[in-house]
mmCIF file of C-alpha atoms in Angstrom:
data_model
loop_
_atom_site.group_PDB
_atom_site.id
_atom_site.type_symbol
_atom_site.label_atom_id
_atom_site.label_comp_id
_atom_site.label_asym_id
_atom_site.label_seq_id
_atom_site.Cartn_x
_atom_site.Cartn_y
_atom_site.Cartn_z
ATOM 1 C CA UNK A 1468 15.375 0.214 -6.228
ATOM 2 C CA UNK A 1469 15.604 3.617 -4.641
ATOM 3 C CA UNK A 1470 12.983 4.142 -1.873
ATOM 4 C CA UNK A 1471 11.657 7.286 -3.569
ATOM 5 C CA UNK A 1472 10.809 5.171 -6.655
ATOM 6 C CA UNK A 1473 9.128 2.328 -4.820
ATOM 7 C CA UNK A 1474 5.465 2.164 -5.691
ATOM 8 C CA UNK A 1475 2.892 1.847 -2.857
ATOM 9 C CA UNK A 1476 0.047 -0.353 -4.147
ATOM 10 C CA UNK A 1477 -2.577 1.603 -2.186
ATOM 11 C CA UNK A 1478 -2.806 4.163 -5.024
ATOM 12 C CA UNK A 1479 -2.226 2.960 -8.552
ATOM 13 C CA UNK A 1480 -3.168 4.065 -12.030
ATOM 14 C CA UNK A 1481 -2.857 1.006 -14.298
ATOM 15 C CA UNK A 1482 -2.610 0.572 -18.025
ATOM 16 C CA UNK A 1483 -4.756 -2.544 -18.062
ATOM 17 C CA UNK A 1484 -4.537 -3.025 -21.785
ATOM 18 C CA UNK A 1485 -0.738 -3.131 -21.655
ATOM 19 C CA UNK A 1486 -0.801 -5.363 -18.524
ATOM 20 C CA UNK A 1487 -3.099 -7.831 -20.277
ATOM 21 C CA UNK A 1488 -0.928 -7.856 -23.404
ATOM 22 C CA UNK A 1489 2.170 -8.601 -21.272
ATOM 23 C CA UNK A 1490 0.235 -11.235 -19.315
ATOM 24 C CA UNK A 1491 1.137 -9.485 -16.108
ATOM 25 C CA UNK A 1492 -1.218 -11.475 -13.885
ATOM 26 C CA UNK A 1493 0.092 -14.858 -15.047
ATOM 27 C CA UNK A 1494 3.667 -13.669 -14.574
ATOM 28 C CA UNK A 1495 2.864 -12.306 -11.094
ATOM 29 C CA UNK A 1496 1.165 -15.548 -10.001
ATOM 30 C CA UNK A 1497 4.015 -17.706 -11.373
ATOM 31 C CA UNK A 1498 6.551 -15.752 -9.344
ATOM 32 C CA UNK A 1499 4.317 -15.689 -6.257
ATOM 33 C CA UNK A 1500 3.749 -19.467 -6.399
ATOM 34 C CA UNK A 1501 7.322 -20.403 -7.355
ATOM 35 C CA UNK A 1502 9.637 -18.341 -5.191
ATOM 36 C CA UNK A 1503 7.973 -17.298 -1.968
ATOM 37 C CA UNK A 1504 10.187 -14.243 -1.472
ATOM 38 C CA UNK A 1505 10.239 -13.023 2.152
ATOM 39 C CA UNK A 1506 8.061 -9.885 2.191
ATOM 40 C CA UNK A 1507 5.670 -7.844 4.257
ATOM 41 C CA UNK A 1508 3.856 -6.379 1.228
ATOM 42 C CA UNK A 1509 4.048 -8.982 -1.504
ATOM 43 C CA UNK A 1510 1.575 -7.260 -3.817
ATOM 44 C CA UNK A 1511 3.549 -4.105 -4.065
ATOM 45 C CA UNK A 1512 6.957 -5.799 -3.886
ATOM 46 C CA UNK A 1513 6.056 -7.941 -6.905
ATOM 47 C CA UNK A 1514 4.583 -4.935 -8.771
ATOM 48 C CA UNK A 1515 7.813 -3.028 -8.175
ATOM 49 C CA UNK A 1516 10.061 -5.898 -9.120
ATOM 50 C CA UNK A 1517 8.114 -6.878 -12.265
ATOM 51 C CA UNK A 1518 7.495 -3.383 -13.654
ATOM 52 C CA UNK A 1519 10.451 -1.473 -12.276
ATOM 53 C CA UNK A 1520 11.734 -0.147 -15.584
ATOM 54 C CA UNK A 1521 8.225 0.486 -16.980
ATOM 55 C CA UNK A 1522 6.778 2.631 -14.210
ATOM 56 C CA UNK A 1523 5.626 6.202 -14.606
ATOM 57 C CA UNK A 1524 5.686 7.854 -11.205
ATOM 58 C CA UNK A 1525 2.986 10.368 -10.377
ATOM 59 C CA UNK A 1526 3.888 13.449 -8.313
ATOM 60 C CA UNK A 1527 3.811 12.667 -4.581
ATOM 61 C CA UNK A 1528 0.751 14.826 -4.030
ATOM 62 C CA UNK A 1529 -1.299 11.908 -5.555
ATOM 63 C CA UNK A 1530 -0.438 9.522 -2.728
ATOM 64 C CA UNK A 1531 0.028 11.667 0.404
ATOM 65 C CA UNK A 1532 0.453 9.594 3.584
ATOM 66 C CA UNK A 1533 2.277 11.804 6.021
ATOM 67 C CA UNK A 1534 2.190 15.473 6.883
ATOM 68 C CA UNK A 1535 4.138 17.856 4.759
ATOM 69 C CA UNK A 1536 2.206 18.167 1.535
ATOM 70 C CA UNK A 1537 0.286 21.411 1.685
ATOM 71 C CA UNK A 1538 -2.166 20.708 -1.121
ATOM 72 C CA UNK A 1539 -2.647 16.982 -1.488
ATOM 73 C CA UNK A 1540 -4.628 15.727 -4.466
ATOM 74 C CA UNK A 1541 -5.254 12.371 -2.854
ATOM 75 C CA UNK A 1542 -4.716 11.383 0.747
ATOM 76 C CA UNK A 1543 -3.926 7.666 1.371
ATOM 77 C CA UNK A 1544 -4.905 6.636 4.899
ATOM 78 C CA UNK A 1545 -2.677 3.544 5.027
ATOM 79 C CA UNK A 1546 -2.198 0.975 7.708
ATOM 80 C CA UNK A 1547 -3.613 2.059 11.034
ATOM 81 C CA UNK A 1548 -4.160 5.810 11.147
ATOM 82 C CA UNK A 1549 -7.566 6.029 9.610
ATOM 83 C CA UNK A 1550 -9.895 8.935 10.415
ATOM 84 C CA UNK A 1551 -12.928 6.674 10.657
ATOM 85 C CA UNK A 1552 -11.179 4.992 13.615
ATOM 86 C CA UNK A 1553 -9.209 7.803 15.268
ATOM 87 C CA UNK A 1554 -10.242 11.364 16.009
ATOM 88 C CA UNK A 1555 -6.807 12.820 15.329
ATOM 89 C CA UNK A 1556 -4.915 11.678 12.264
ATOM 90 C CA UNK A 1557 -2.923 13.435 9.623
ATOM 91 C CA UNK A 1558 -5.240 15.000 7.041
ATOM 92 C CA UNK A 1559 -8.307 13.760 8.972
ATOM 93 C CA UNK A 1560 -9.948 17.119 8.478
ATOM 94 C CA UNK A 1561 -9.849 16.379 4.699
ATOM 95 C CA UNK A 1562 -11.762 13.178 5.198
ATOM 96 C CA UNK A 1563 -14.384 14.690 7.522
ATOM 97 C CA UNK A 1564 -14.847 17.677 5.191
ATOM 98 C CA UNK A 1565 -16.249 15.349 2.506
ATOM 99 C CA UNK A 1566 -17.729 12.553 4.603
ATOM 100 C CA UNK A 1567 -21.054 14.347 5.297
ATOM 101 C CA UNK A 1568 -21.733 14.396 1.546
ATOM 102 C CA UNK A 1569 -21.756 10.577 1.452
ATOM 103 C CA UNK A 1570 -24.615 8.240 2.450
ATOM 104 C CA UNK A 1571 -22.155 6.618 4.940
ATOM 105 C CA UNK A 1572 -21.553 9.616 7.198
ATOM 106 C CA UNK A 1573 -23.602 8.351 10.171
ATOM 107 C CA UNK A 1574 -22.014 4.881 9.899
ATOM 108 C CA UNK A 1575 -18.552 6.387 9.753
ATOM 109 C CA UNK A 1576 -19.108 8.511 12.879
ATOM 110 C CA UNK A 1577 -20.657 5.572 14.742
ATOM 111 C CA UNK A 1578 -17.779 3.300 13.664
ATOM 112 C CA UNK A 1579 -15.224 5.819 15.014
ATOM 113 C CA UNK A 1580 -16.965 5.780 18.433
ATOM 114 C CA UNK A 1581 -17.380 1.979 18.430
ATOM 115 C CA UNK A 1582 -13.695 1.431 17.519
ATOM 116 C CA UNK A 1583 -12.712 2.491 21.027
ATOM 117 C CA UNK A 1584 -9.949 1.076 23.269
ATOM 118 C CA UNK A 1585 -10.358 -2.490 21.981
ATOM 119 C CA UNK A 1586 -9.785 -1.306 18.398
ATOM 120 C CA UNK A 1587 -6.791 0.815 19.373
ATOM 121 C CA UNK A 1588 -5.271 -2.096 21.291
ATOM 122 C CA UNK A 1589 -5.821 -4.416 18.312
ATOM 123 C CA UNK A 1590 -4.179 -1.861 15.957
ATOM 124 C CA UNK A 1591 -1.209 -1.534 18.334
ATOM 125 C CA UNK A 1592 -0.822 -5.318 18.390
ATOM 126 C CA UNK A 1593 -1.041 -5.526 14.595
ATOM 127 C CA UNK A 1594 1.518 -2.760 14.237
ATOM 128 C CA UNK A 1595 3.972 -4.525 16.586
ATOM 129 C CA UNK A 1596 3.543 -7.729 14.602
ATOM 130 C CA UNK A 1597 4.151 -5.863 11.350
ATOM 131 C CA UNK A 1598 7.291 -4.280 12.716
ATOM 132 C CA UNK A 1599 8.488 -7.687 13.897
ATOM 133 C CA UNK A 1600 7.798 -9.229 10.533
ATOM 134 C CA UNK A 1601 9.641 -6.376 8.809
ATOM 135 C CA UNK A 1602 12.653 -6.844 11.036
ATOM 136 C CA UNK A 1603 12.732 -10.615 10.474
ATOM 137 C CA UNK A 1604 12.210 -10.170 6.728
ATOM 138 C CA UNK A 1605 15.259 -7.941 6.473
ATOM 139 C CA UNK A 1606 17.336 -10.608 8.218
ATOM 140 C CA UNK A 1607 15.827 -13.543 6.318
ATOM 141 C CA UNK A 1608 17.922 -15.414 3.880
ATOM 142 C CA UNK A 1609 16.474 -17.150 0.893
ATOM 143 C CA UNK A 1610 15.961 -16.198 -2.683
ATOM 144 C CA UNK A 1611 15.615 -12.507 -3.644
ATOM 145 C CA UNK A 1612 14.050 -10.823 -6.635
ATOM 146 C CA UNK A 1613 17.466 -9.729 -7.786
ATOM 147 C CA UNK A 1614 18.921 -13.275 -7.634
ATOM 148 C CA UNK A 1615 16.060 -14.683 -9.709
ATOM 149 C CA UNK A 1616 16.366 -11.846 -12.241
ATOM 150 C CA UNK A 1617 20.081 -12.455 -12.625
ATOM 151 C CA UNK A 1618 19.886 -16.226 -12.902
ATOM 152 C CA UNK A 1619 16.650 -16.736 -14.829
ATOM 153 C CA UNK A 1620 15.532 -13.369 -16.227
ATOM 154 C CA UNK A 1621 12.034 -14.268 -14.945
ATOM 155 C CA UNK A 1622 11.192 -11.316 -12.725
ATOM 156 C CA UNK A 1623 10.641 -8.485 -15.138
ATOM 157 C CA UNK A 1624 8.193 -8.581 -17.984
#
């Protein structure tokens, strides 16, 4: 599937009635437990493979992750660059603009301070492991979603 049509599972709007009618969760679990596709993000890989031709994509401003969008509707602080850990992250000012209105503001600020060097080192280690897994996944053999779809028709709903 084209990268610009790949759905990130961090921000989803779901038609639960239709998913229940199609028995999406049973289908998802059957694939997950049967094939063990090499993946670094199985939840979103399976969602994309299963629902590919049934997706309605929202405008990108509803899942902004990197700089460039001038008026994001929803900022998704994914992976490691979270404003409650780091002082300078993309769109961090958006987060801190609204944080004082929550009952968690003091805990958020304290958590950012407590995260410190140990937290940053841990994030760096996790990022390196993720990159390594991504590299090995792209080189891994084994069964792919496309192969299962072609031979069994079992991937898509």
